Each structure stands twice: as C-alpha cells, then as structure tokens.
XYZ file of C-alpha atoms in Angstrom:
648
model
C -3.480 3.284 -2.575
C -1.457 -0.064 -3.144
C -4.186 -2.015 -1.606
C -6.984 -0.102 -3.773
C -4.955 -0.520 -6.946
C -3.229 -3.766 -7.234
C -6.291 -5.873 -8.246
C -6.727 -3.414 -10.771
C -3.418 -3.926 -12.436
C -3.243 -6.273 -15.570
C -1.029 -8.949 -15.210
C 1.337 -8.395 -17.974
C 5.315 -7.446 -18.348
C 4.282 -3.765 -19.303
C 1.914 -3.017 -16.488
C 3.478 -0.282 -13.841
C 1.527 0.933 -10.716
C 2.937 4.498 -9.937
C 2.327 5.372 -6.277
C 3.645 8.746 -4.903
C 3.026 10.226 -1.112
C 4.263 13.312 0.420
C 6.158 12.557 3.495
C 7.035 14.095 6.324
C 11.034 14.879 7.253
C 12.838 11.463 8.718
C 16.307 11.309 10.104
C 16.418 8.193 7.827
C 15.201 8.399 4.443
C 15.969 5.361 3.539
C 13.994 3.941 6.023
C 10.433 5.804 4.576
C 9.033 3.280 2.734
C 9.387 0.451 4.963
C 8.459 2.956 8.000
C 4.813 3.674 5.994
C 3.833 0.346 4.826
C 4.839 -0.552 8.630
C 7.067 -4.238 8.042
C 9.486 -5.551 5.947
C 9.600 -4.214 2.056
C 10.354 -7.742 0.857
C 7.578 -9.946 2.713
C 4.992 -7.273 1.980
C 6.072 -7.407 -1.631
C 5.814 -11.405 -1.699
C 2.147 -11.253 -0.234
C 0.823 -8.622 -2.408
C 2.106 -9.632 -5.868
C 4.014 -6.736 -6.709
C 7.332 -5.172 -5.530
C 9.191 -1.868 -5.994
C 11.440 -2.049 -9.133
C 14.446 -0.709 -7.021
C 13.850 -3.528 -4.977
C 14.111 -6.122 -7.855
C 16.921 -4.545 -9.740
C 19.138 -2.478 -7.415
C 18.430 0.487 -9.675
C 15.417 3.404 -9.883
C 14.700 5.343 -12.540
C 12.870 7.696 -10.448
C 14.883 11.499 -10.163
C 15.059 11.496 -6.382
C 18.295 13.523 -6.486
C 15.891 16.877 -7.329
C 13.935 16.468 -4.023
C 17.301 15.810 -1.958
C 19.381 18.552 -3.932
C 16.194 21.162 -2.718
C 15.797 19.983 0.550
C 19.685 20.550 1.289
C 19.948 23.969 -0.340
C 16.555 24.952 1.817
C 17.912 24.096 5.253
C 19.373 27.105 7.010
C 22.864 26.183 8.538
C 22.990 25.011 11.730
C 19.119 24.343 12.144
C 16.730 21.129 10.839
C 13.469 22.542 10.136
C 10.030 20.810 9.008
C 10.435 19.781 5.420
C 8.214 17.262 2.731
C 9.448 15.441 0.338
C 7.937 13.128 -2.237
C 8.251 9.318 -1.875
C 7.597 8.396 -6.008
C 7.645 4.315 -5.952
C 7.162 2.266 -9.567
C 5.590 -0.747 -8.865
C 5.632 -4.099 -10.994
C 4.832 -8.068 -10.726
C 8.252 -9.609 -9.141
C 8.027 -12.113 -11.453
C 6.263 -12.030 -14.491
C 8.795 -10.311 -16.878
C 10.986 -14.234 -16.411
C 7.662 -16.468 -16.870
C 7.704 -17.874 -20.224
C 4.549 -18.383 -22.416
C 4.626 -22.112 -21.939
C 3.648 -21.693 -18.100
C 0.982 -19.171 -17.985
C -1.225 -22.120 -16.281
C 1.399 -23.187 -13.804
C 2.168 -19.350 -13.006
C -1.385 -18.578 -11.963
C -0.946 -21.558 -9.715
C 2.199 -20.406 -7.844
C 0.575 -16.843 -7.308
C -0.813 -17.935 -3.975
C 1.777 -18.331 -1.015
C 1.221 -20.583 1.979
C 1.933 -19.213 5.182
C 0.905 -20.437 8.932
C -2.090 -19.145 10.467
C -0.842 -17.919 13.605
C 2.572 -16.370 11.943
C 0.520 -14.400 9.747
C -1.614 -13.028 12.581
C 1.014 -12.150 14.192
C 2.820 -10.340 11.004
C -0.912 -8.268 11.029
C -1.002 -7.215 14.613
C 2.660 -5.520 14.156
C 1.196 -3.972 10.986
C -1.457 -2.891 12.727
C 0.172 -1.638 15.753
C 2.736 0.722 13.605
C 0.092 1.993 11.583
C -1.572 3.232 14.755
C 1.283 3.822 16.935
C 0.294 7.516 17.019
C -2.814 6.284 19.527
C -0.100 5.325 22.079
C -0.361 7.830 24.672
C 3.143 6.598 26.299
C 4.731 8.248 23.765
C 2.890 11.347 23.248
C 5.048 13.565 25.190
C 8.311 12.417 23.858
C 6.368 13.005 20.300
C 5.779 16.793 21.879
C 9.199 17.350 22.710
C 10.840 16.170 19.436
C 8.399 18.443 17.283
C 9.395 21.205 19.675
C 13.069 20.373 19.088
C 13.308 18.905 15.674
C 10.099 20.382 13.957
C 8.967 17.516 12.612
C 5.282 17.222 12.106
C 4.048 14.249 14.150
C 0.985 14.536 12.411
C 1.348 11.146 10.253
C -2.283 9.879 10.611
C -2.492 8.328 7.350
C -4.191 5.406 7.974
C -7.424 4.157 9.161
C -9.421 1.044 10.186
C -10.622 0.196 6.942
C -7.117 0.327 5.609
C -5.799 -2.479 7.399
C -8.823 -4.318 6.504
C -8.732 -3.551 2.875
C -5.139 -5.240 3.190
C -6.350 -8.366 4.891
C -8.932 -8.600 1.647
C -6.408 -8.386 -0.460
C -4.337 -10.721 1.152
C -7.291 -13.414 1.078
C -6.771 -13.326 -2.711
C -2.701 -14.101 -2.541
C -2.091 -16.236 0.550
C -3.360 -19.740 1.139
C -3.963 -20.518 5.520
C -6.532 -21.064 7.547
C -8.374 -17.391 7.612
C -10.493 -18.605 10.949
C -7.254 -18.681 12.797
C -5.860 -16.107 11.075
C -8.604 -13.699 12.061
C -9.712 -15.068 15.463
C -6.044 -14.337 16.539
C -5.892 -10.856 15.166
C -8.636 -9.904 16.711
C -7.545 -11.768 20.039
C -4.302 -9.505 19.680
C -5.948 -6.431 19.274
C -8.699 -6.935 21.767
C -5.956 -7.682 24.893
C -3.710 -5.186 23.677
C -2.921 -2.365 26.624
C -0.365 -0.038 24.370
C -2.832 1.635 21.912
C -5.713 2.995 24.509
C -6.977 5.063 21.930
C -7.463 2.245 20.053
C -9.957 0.786 21.918
C -12.362 3.103 21.038
C -12.251 1.995 17.151
C -12.939 -1.808 17.968
C -16.273 -1.447 16.858
C -15.291 0.542 13.358
C -12.430 -2.096 12.852
C -15.370 -5.219 13.025
C -17.566 -3.034 11.154
C -15.126 -2.747 7.970
C -14.359 -6.394 8.565
C -17.792 -7.079 7.549
C -18.619 -4.426 4.928
C -15.274 -5.815 2.710
C -16.741 -9.497 3.056
C -13.534 -10.412 5.397
C -14.715 -11.529 8.101
C -18.301 -11.129 9.999
C -18.917 -11.231 13.558
C -22.153 -13.301 14.445
C -23.547 -9.879 16.299
C -23.048 -8.130 13.029
C -24.223 -11.078 10.873
C -28.178 -10.138 11.558
C -30.094 -7.550 12.988
C -29.643 -6.477 16.582
C -33.411 -7.495 17.577
C -32.959 -10.641 15.803
C -29.792 -11.742 18.152
C -30.924 -9.892 21.160
C -31.521 -13.019 23.277
C -28.735 -14.954 21.557
C -25.889 -12.471 23.103
C -28.113 -11.060 26.062
C -28.331 -7.305 24.310
C -29.986 -4.871 26.535
C -31.778 -2.916 23.760
C -34.229 -0.309 24.322
C -37.858 -1.273 23.387
C -39.409 -0.515 19.980
C -41.914 1.613 21.787
C -39.230 3.627 22.703
C -37.801 4.113 19.115
C -38.215 6.212 15.969
C -38.012 5.633 12.216
C -35.908 2.772 11.124
C -34.123 1.625 14.684
C -37.725 1.240 15.919
C -38.540 -0.965 13.149
C -39.128 -4.917 13.568
C -35.702 -5.968 11.867
C -33.545 -3.214 11.467
C -30.075 -3.658 9.479
C -26.574 -4.895 11.535
C -25.356 -1.461 9.938
C -27.056 1.686 9.492
C -25.601 5.526 8.389
C -25.552 7.992 10.720
C -25.842 11.604 8.834
C -24.597 14.492 11.118
C -24.823 17.866 9.822
C -22.115 20.373 11.297
C -22.949 23.783 11.696
C -20.629 26.343 9.360
C -20.174 28.251 11.931
C -18.121 25.399 14.179
C -15.849 25.253 11.476
C -14.385 28.710 11.862
C -11.542 27.411 14.089
C -10.002 25.583 10.987
C -10.538 29.029 8.995
C -9.894 31.957 11.233
C -7.198 30.376 13.826
C -4.986 29.307 15.566
C -2.380 30.618 12.879
C -0.197 28.572 11.152
C -0.993 24.698 10.408
C 1.339 22.761 8.765
C -0.942 19.956 7.693
C -4.482 19.146 7.558
C -5.787 17.922 10.810
C -7.415 14.611 11.278
C -11.430 14.171 12.294
C -13.611 11.461 13.121
C -17.143 11.049 14.201
C -17.996 9.658 17.793
C -20.588 8.299 19.096
C -20.877 8.383 22.998
C -23.406 6.823 25.285
C -23.373 7.512 28.969
C -25.959 5.949 31.599
C -25.873 4.623 35.053
C -22.661 6.583 36.053
C -21.071 4.635 32.859
C -19.710 6.008 29.726
C -18.785 4.429 26.278
C -17.738 6.138 23.517
C -16.775 4.457 19.976
C -14.815 6.515 17.149
C -15.471 5.955 13.659
C -12.592 7.871 10.797
C -14.201 6.611 7.729
C -16.788 8.277 6.235
C -18.045 10.308 3.238
C -18.682 14.235 3.897
C -19.760 17.054 1.442
C -21.020 20.835 2.085
C -24.692 21.397 1.630
C -27.878 19.477 3.537
C -29.729 16.603 4.532
C -33.653 16.895 4.421
C -36.271 14.340 5.297
C -38.589 13.393 2.460
C -41.874 14.137 2.586
C -44.429 10.876 2.265
C -41.733 7.687 2.508
C -39.294 8.687 5.257
C -36.204 9.210 2.928
C -33.391 11.652 3.062
C -32.684 13.970 0.180
C -29.398 14.797 -0.125
C -28.432 18.522 -1.936
C -24.633 19.503 -2.669
C -23.546 23.057 -2.496
C -20.904 23.240 -5.404
C -19.389 26.163 -3.686
C -18.027 23.997 -1.361
C -15.800 25.761 1.354
C -16.446 29.153 -0.393
C -20.002 28.689 0.415
C -21.946 29.005 3.161
C -23.729 25.742 3.702
C -23.353 23.268 6.653
C -20.933 19.998 6.418
C -23.075 16.896 6.206
C -21.725 13.672 7.073
C -22.533 10.207 6.276
C -20.666 7.288 8.532
C -21.536 4.054 8.707
C -21.829 2.612 12.193
C -23.355 -0.793 13.880
C -26.857 -0.588 14.876
C -26.778 -2.181 18.203
C -24.582 0.667 19.587
C -27.435 3.159 18.612
C -30.004 1.122 20.676
C -28.101 0.454 23.611
C -28.847 2.644 26.877
C -31.313 5.695 26.672
C -31.715 7.333 23.585
C -31.485 10.377 25.455
C -27.830 9.925 26.766
C -26.496 9.003 22.782
C -23.913 11.831 21.504
C -22.943 12.262 18.187
C -19.767 14.501 17.607
C -17.236 15.740 14.986
C -14.131 15.858 16.785
C -10.328 15.876 15.684
C -7.575 12.631 16.086
C -5.529 13.118 19.105
C -2.033 13.606 18.742
C 0.868 15.956 19.281
C 0.092 18.814 16.360
C -3.882 18.939 16.998
C -3.022 19.127 20.691
C -0.750 21.820 20.582
C -2.888 23.814 17.964
C -6.564 23.124 19.290
C -6.968 22.570 22.927
C -7.372 26.265 23.609
C -10.201 26.698 21.445
C -11.895 23.240 21.562
C -10.612 21.795 24.773
C -8.848 18.719 25.824
C -11.370 16.391 24.074
C -11.039 18.197 20.586
C -14.498 18.104 19.714
C -15.490 20.522 16.992
C -19.150 19.778 17.206
C -21.711 17.693 19.427
C -25.572 16.994 19.652
C -27.695 14.591 20.763
C -29.344 11.693 18.921
C -32.529 13.484 19.543
C -31.720 16.241 17.246
C -33.359 15.351 14.386
C -32.275 19.128 12.621
C -29.089 18.082 13.328
C -28.763 13.925 13.142
C -30.794 11.285 11.252
C -30.500 7.525 10.843
C -30.739 5.670 7.406
C -30.135 2.552 6.002
C -28.684 3.606 2.775
C -25.914 6.003 1.506
C -26.296 7.912 -1.394
C -22.657 6.727 -1.954
C -22.867 3.058 -0.701
C -25.501 0.490 -0.563
C -24.630 -1.910 1.926
C -26.830 -4.553 1.237
C -25.047 -4.806 -2.074
C -21.465 -4.103 -0.985
C -21.064 -7.218 1.188
C -22.186 -9.842 -1.323
C -20.222 -8.424 -4.151
C -17.337 -7.651 -1.443
C -17.621 -11.706 -0.712
C -17.847 -12.369 -4.130
C -14.752 -10.638 -5.047
C -12.713 -12.217 -2.902
C -14.087 -15.728 -3.778
C -13.435 -14.928 -7.626
C -9.593 -13.940 -7.390
C -8.864 -16.596 -4.946
C -7.656 -19.769 -7.281
C -7.296 -22.337 -5.336
C -4.055 -24.570 -6.062
C -5.234 -27.912 -7.122
C -3.250 -29.454 -4.496
C -0.036 -30.737 -6.700
C 1.893 -27.565 -6.557
C 1.887 -25.149 -3.426
C 4.406 -22.221 -2.451
C 4.846 -21.843 0.800
C 7.052 -19.458 3.390
C 7.830 -19.387 6.801
C 8.322 -16.010 8.998
C 11.411 -15.829 10.979
C 11.591 -14.142 14.600
C 12.050 -10.702 12.807
C 8.832 -11.521 10.921
C 10.540 -11.285 7.253
C 10.030 -13.980 5.031
C 13.611 -15.093 3.718
C 12.951 -18.585 1.826
C 10.317 -20.000 -0.515
C 9.673 -23.369 -0.723
C 7.360 -25.279 -4.035
C 6.288 -28.566 -3.338
C 4.939 -30.915 -6.144
C 3.204 -33.662 -5.772
C 2.953 -36.198 -8.571
C 0.203 -38.390 -9.577
C 0.739 -42.332 -8.432
C 0.494 -43.685 -12.100
C 2.451 -40.780 -13.061
C 5.904 -41.125 -14.661
C 7.582 -38.858 -12.300
C 6.489 -41.167 -9.423
C 7.622 -44.167 -11.279
C 10.653 -42.844 -11.961
C 11.151 -41.503 -8.233
C 10.205 -45.134 -7.027
C 13.243 -46.618 -8.934
C 15.892 -44.307 -7.479
C 16.722 -42.002 -9.977
C 18.585 -38.998 -9.442
C 16.513 -35.227 -8.775
C 18.406 -32.213 -9.894
C 17.563 -28.247 -10.138
C 18.776 -26.016 -12.648
C 18.475 -22.065 -12.646
C 15.877 -21.211 -15.216
C 15.401 -17.231 -14.533
C 15.273 -15.118 -11.814
C 12.465 -16.558 -10.418
C 12.277 -19.946 -11.981
C 13.922 -23.096 -11.870
C 14.137 -26.499 -13.603
C 13.166 -29.407 -12.020
C 15.351 -32.394 -13.991
C 13.769 -36.010 -12.807
C 16.349 -38.706 -14.468
C 17.619 -37.984 -17.770
C 14.268 -37.628 -19.498
C 11.615 -35.947 -17.662
C 11.324 -32.336 -15.947
C 9.274 -29.586 -14.655
C 9.766 -25.838 -15.029
C 8.787 -24.177 -11.701
C 8.111 -20.777 -11.037
C 8.580 -18.721 -7.565
C 6.163 -15.952 -7.124
C 9.236 -14.082 -6.147
C 13.076 -13.493 -7.443
C 15.098 -16.285 -5.685
C 18.597 -17.205 -5.576
C 18.121 -20.119 -7.752
C 21.737 -21.026 -7.683
C 21.221 -22.228 -4.508
C 18.552 -24.278 -4.218
C 18.050 -26.976 -1.791
C 15.705 -30.259 -2.374
C 14.002 -32.544 -0.332
C 12.490 -35.726 -1.831
C 9.662 -38.377 -0.903
C 10.037 -40.906 -2.962
C 7.399 -43.064 -1.520
C 5.085 -40.541 -1.130
C 5.821 -38.766 -4.765
C 6.209 -35.560 -4.002
C 9.882 -33.085 -4.287
C 10.022 -29.752 -2.542
C 12.604 -27.237 -3.861
C 13.562 -24.332 -1.494
C 15.282 -21.406 -2.271
C 16.265 -18.135 -0.624
C 14.781 -14.968 -1.232
C 16.928 -12.941 -3.902
C 16.558 -8.922 -3.591
C 19.434 -6.601 -5.543
C 22.215 -6.204 -4.936
C 22.712 -9.513 -3.787
C 24.845 -11.661 -6.172
C 23.222 -14.477 -8.316
C 23.005 -16.404 -11.263
C 21.083 -13.561 -13.117
C 21.555 -9.935 -13.211
C 17.929 -8.729 -13.040
C 18.557 -5.170 -13.857
C 19.382 -6.211 -17.384
C 17.407 -9.029 -17.771
C 15.053 -8.950 -21.057
C 12.669 -11.339 -21.962
C 10.971 -11.811 -25.669
C 7.110 -12.727 -24.901
C 5.154 -14.963 -27.354
C 3.877 -11.546 -29.190
C 7.421 -10.939 -29.933
C 7.360 -7.718 -27.585
C 10.316 -7.134 -25.308
C 9.525 -6.386 -21.765
C 12.707 -5.187 -19.055
C 10.984 -6.124 -16.222
C 12.531 -3.286 -13.950
C 11.898 -0.090 -16.337
C 8.344 1.719 -15.764
C 6.185 2.101 -18.982
C 7.261 5.387 -21.022
C 4.835 6.717 -23.406
C 6.664 8.990 -25.539
C 4.122 10.047 -27.772
C 2.827 12.467 -25.056
C 6.096 13.562 -23.269
C 7.470 16.908 -24.602
C 10.439 17.414 -26.158
C 13.004 19.042 -24.420
C 13.766 22.308 -26.055
C 17.926 22.282 -26.688
C 18.763 25.978 -26.573
C 21.876 27.284 -28.439
C 23.366 29.198 -25.174
C 25.297 25.858 -24.514
C 24.850 26.083 -21.046
C 24.986 22.476 -19.743
C 24.544 23.201 -16.101
C 20.833 21.490 -16.141
C 22.363 18.756 -17.428
C 25.225 17.720 -15.299
C 23.370 18.525 -12.301
C 20.447 15.736 -13.918
C 23.138 13.107 -14.962
C 25.059 13.843 -11.161
C 22.253 12.456 -9.779
C 22.038 9.059 -11.432
C 25.252 8.349 -9.830
C 25.204 6.393 -6.403
C 27.377 7.250 -3.113
C 29.879 4.975 -3.922
C 30.059 5.992 -7.557
C 30.663 9.724 -6.465
C 33.223 8.631 -4.718
C 35.074 6.747 -6.919
C 34.651 9.616 -9.750
C 35.785 12.278 -7.089
C 38.900 10.483 -6.303
C 39.724 9.715 -10.057
C 39.270 6.278 -9.498
C 39.140 3.880 -12.564
C 35.272 3.058 -13.207
C 36.003 0.135 -15.756
C 36.002 -2.334 -13.464
C 32.135 -1.142 -12.694
C 29.675 -2.414 -15.862
C 26.823 0.030 -14.098
C 28.946 3.262 -13.762
C 30.456 2.347 -17.388
C 27.085 2.099 -18.734
C 25.947 5.298 -17.167
C 28.629 7.390 -18.358
C 28.222 6.048 -21.770
C 24.522 7.374 -21.557
C 25.839 10.805 -20.245
C 28.094 11.002 -23.336
C 25.192 10.211 -25.646
C 22.938 12.750 -23.895
C 25.027 15.279 -23.822
C 26.456 14.687 -27.404
C 23.077 14.866 -28.632
C 22.089 18.231 -26.730
C 25.154 19.744 -28.874
C 27.839 19.976 -25.764
C 30.423 17.990 -27.114
C 33.649 20.146 -28.168
C 34.544 18.108 -30.822
C 31.388 18.185 -33.011
C 31.283 22.262 -32.756
C 28.160 22.742 -31.094
C 26.466 20.650 -34.018
C 23.569 17.728 -31.921
C 25.215 14.127 -32.687
C 22.372 11.001 -33.831
C 25.161 8.350 -34.349
C 26.802 6.501 -31.524
C 28.102 3.122 -31.606
C 29.287 0.983 -28.062
C 32.582 -1.115 -28.620
C 33.872 -3.723 -26.648
C 36.751 -2.797 -24.741
C 39.064 -5.952 -25.296
C 39.088 -5.739 -28.969
C 37.801 -2.397 -29.772
C 34.782 -3.557 -32.052
C 31.739 -2.640 -32.546
C 29.068 -4.019 -30.538
C 25.681 -2.015 -30.853
C 24.719 0.777 -33.068
C 22.336 3.500 -31.170
C 20.130 6.371 -33.375
C 19.147 9.140 -31.793
C 15.891 11.014 -32.793
C 14.957 13.136 -29.591
C 15.257 13.550 -25.870
C 11.695 13.618 -24.026
C 10.936 15.290 -20.714
C 9.459 11.974 -18.604
C 6.973 13.836 -16.484
C 6.417 10.621 -14.013
C 9.812 9.808 -13.207
C 10.680 13.997 -13.029
C 13.612 12.842 -15.460
C 14.443 12.764 -19.096
C 14.195 9.554 -21.350
C 16.200 9.455 -24.699
C 14.190 8.332 -27.614
C 16.812 6.257 -29.504
C 16.745 2.571 -31.553
C-alpha cells in the first residue's frame, strides 16, 4: 500500500496517508511494523519520504488499546490461541512541517538522499529475503510445528515480486545512487541465493516486472525473442511449428496467458477441507518438459474474473465477458497473466504445461495436500488446449506497450536531480540502518561565501527546527539547510574545505523519544497562508464525524476505558502507585484532557450532572490563567477508532 499510494500524497503539512493491515498473532506485537516492512522503520521512512506519526512524535493518536483489550479477554486462560489484529498507522512527510515558506525550493532539492550503490543493493536484498522468507524450505517443518503448538497462522505471504519492484520504482525517485550498480548487484545476489529455493522459480517474474515497471530491463526482454535469438543463442521453435501471435515475425517480449479454470476445479475451496483460517495464496505455473529436463516458472501477479474468454471471428482477437454473479454463479475462473515470450517458444509445444497452483506454505500443505497432491495443483492443462489456454498481446486491463513507456516517464518526471551545489547523503551501518545524515553545500568560486571561507572566517551551525539548521559563515552570511528527516540539530558536526569551497554538516537522525532541543510532539508551524500545522496529528474532518450521544444514565465506564487506553505502560504504573505526575508534562496534559471530556459529558460531580463548556488551563507556579478552552462537541473519530473533542 505504501509504495502504491505514497506518490499520490500531496506535499503538504496536512496530508496524511492512513494504512490498515490485518495481521496474525505475534509473540512481540511491538515489532509488527518492522517485520511487515522487512527492514528498520527509520531507514525505510527516510528512503520513502513518509514516516509513522508515532515515530516522529513518540505519541500515537490511534486507539490501539481496543485491539489489545479484545485480544486479552478473548484468549482462554493458559492457552495462546490464534488471533488477528489491525495495524493502523498514519504516515506523514517527516520534515514538511518544519520547512519555512522561503525554503520551498531548497526543500525540494534536499528531498533525494545519496546512498552507496552496493550498500543499497544489500539493503534491498535483505528486504527481499524477508519478504519471501516463507519460500525457505529449511524452515517449513519448524514453522508447521510452531503452528501446531501455538496455533499461529503462518500464511503471511502478502508480497509478490511486483511488490519489491514497486518499492524499487519509488526509490529511484527518492534516492540518488548509481542504479546500474544497484540493480546488477541486487540481481546477482538474488540469482546466487540458495536459501529461497522455491523463489528460484520466480526469477522470470522478477525480471519481467522490473521491465514492466520501467525500472530495469534485461537485454533478453528489451526486444522480441526472434530479434535476439542469435545474440543470446536462444533455441526457439521454428515459426512453422508455432501458431497465433507466437508464430509472428516479431512477437513482443512479453505476452499474456489466458487460462480458463473449470468451476469444478474450485470445489476444493468451497466444499472442504473444513475450517480455513485464511485465504490461500495462488499462482500461475508455466512448466516445460523436454529431453528429461524440467523447468518451472511461477507468476503470482495477474488479473482474474469469473466469466469466459472467446476468440473473435475474423481478427483473431479475444473477447472477455464477465459474470457479475462471481462466486455465486457457475462461470469458469478466467486468469490473465503476463509472462516473458521466450519461455513459451523454448522446447516442444507439447511439453508446455500451464496450471493454477497454491503457494507452498505450511498451512496449504497441511490442508490441501490430501486433495491436490504434493504439488498443490488446482488445475493443469497443456499449451495446446485451445479451449482452456490462449495467448494474446494485450490485456483488457493493461496495455504493455504503453505501460513501460509511461512508467519510465513517471520515474524521470519525479526524479528531480539536485543542481550539484547541495547534496544529502547517508551511510548504512553494519545492521543496514541509517543513523546519520550529511548535507554538503558547495559554493561558487566567485560567491561571497567562497571568499569568506578563503579568508578564514568562522563557521557555525545553529538549530532551526526539528529537521533544519542555520549554517552561519562569519558574522553576516547564513543559509538554511533542510534535512529530509528529523535530526538532532543541537548535536551537529561540520567539515570545511576552504580551498574547495564546500561545507558539510553531519547530524544524527532523531526519533522520539530521544531528547533534543525541539519537542516535536508539540511543534506547531504557522504556514505562509496563515494556517497552523501540527505535524504529528492526523487530519480530522469534524463535519463528517458523528456526534457522540451523551446519555443521561451517567454511565462513565466507556469513557474511563477509553481514556485509560491513552496512558503508556510507565504512566499506568505511576498512576497505580499514586505517584506524582506533575513532573511529566505529557501525563499532565492527558489528565487535563480527561477532566475536560468527562466534565463536558456531564460526569463532573461538582456540576450536578450538567455539561461544562468553558475551561481554563493555569500555570502551576503562580496559578495564573494560561489558556481558555471553549468546548462545543464530542465526536467519534472513525479513522482512529477513538473520540475527538471539538473545541477552540
């Protein structure tokens, strides 16, 4: 979801991207996000340009206590049953709220981060291995035993090769590096890997999606197989033995296989084998057998619908007709899957098999092997079966000839290169984490800054915001430098090259709750149009949020449970042991909000059950009025699963 929707987000302090995932039970729920991402959250956020608001502020506005409470009361005593929970996260641009209106141009220049090519390739490969860890057969039996003992669902195969390619596509717009080295190194690592044995059947799919997404095109997929037959010594069938589009003079490098799966073959999903805890993953398999050799390539990304695909009468086109009844109807399942063309022209046509199969994982093996066999084949037929298999050049959902060019243009349009005067870089440590950021500013030889550096003036750095610093050169020259992520701006280091006329500022990456000069969770920025942006609060539209009906029964248990969920584990401990919370500003603020909401709801005993609308915050040192608050309503927040106080 992140890589598909992040480019759609408007660059604004009020723009929020909300994601929600349904995850299986975990021994450590706090590590769920990094486990799903397959990497360190900070490094991922830096490269993508979006970060969870909780990572930036140390405070989350999502009501996660509801899930935790439900999970705890639904689990039988002494047993850890299988369960699922929602992981709801709000993502925002990590530095947009701290950028001044005058620095918009520099902010855009600073957006891309320079990274060592081989380090980035290793980082991508580590994500690749975690995304497809279920393909490691060495862990199959241990995972099956874990499922038996702990009742955990192990069908976490949420990713396909298209997902890792979509990630690389976004990175090409946000990361400056030598992408030729990145891709060749990454693909070498994938091809030489011996841990994901099952994944070796998906190398063609990986290379195909790299081409379709405009990221990287192997020479064998750059042109049709007939054109490059001699160059790569491809042993293709002669045209006289090939029909349809594959028998043309110049077939395209990628075509679509259309497979019609009989409805009866799907009975295995609707009539047995009993209780199924999750939807089984499926894929298309293209297998070639000749001269006692067997090759199989698997493709996990395709379009499907219930209906039929028929050949046109004159032009050889294929007509797609969908049955709107879906699972309730009786039509076959039609699957449209892109595949490299050269694989369909290798070896005898009679040896090519096309099938729909289940993914190999512990749950599918345990539930379906007795009905489908060890290979988990739902349906299989040969390429000669014209009733069930067709080949076409274009899909009704996707035009390959236009897709590749549009993807390349998108990458080029969004990859705004720096002008060479300002570069932002980072180095991944041995744990593949980004911990520091560097900004190097190069000045023109005839500029005032260059002359000042040569004359030996002092250079200093002053904090400007959570992600920006002021570079001071002498007494009269200064420049604002914006980092693409919050940094410890009070702990910067500088390197100065006076003859070469550049200055480099290095700062450690800052995430809550690390202390720093800027308390980011309350950092408010007034923008050029006069609007106020609090970067850590998701956008709430009160006009569409329903009003909480405040009953006259005075049952405040619902509110006590809700407000109790706002406390951290440390705050709960202090409160349970009657310790003073006055030294903890966040705890005091939460307690104040609790009093305000309860009083407005009519639960304040001093008000005789009547709602209170006006409040004031006072300074503890002199008991003077600090802020007046006027409350007009209490609304449900459907996105956060909580309530929001409408006040000014």
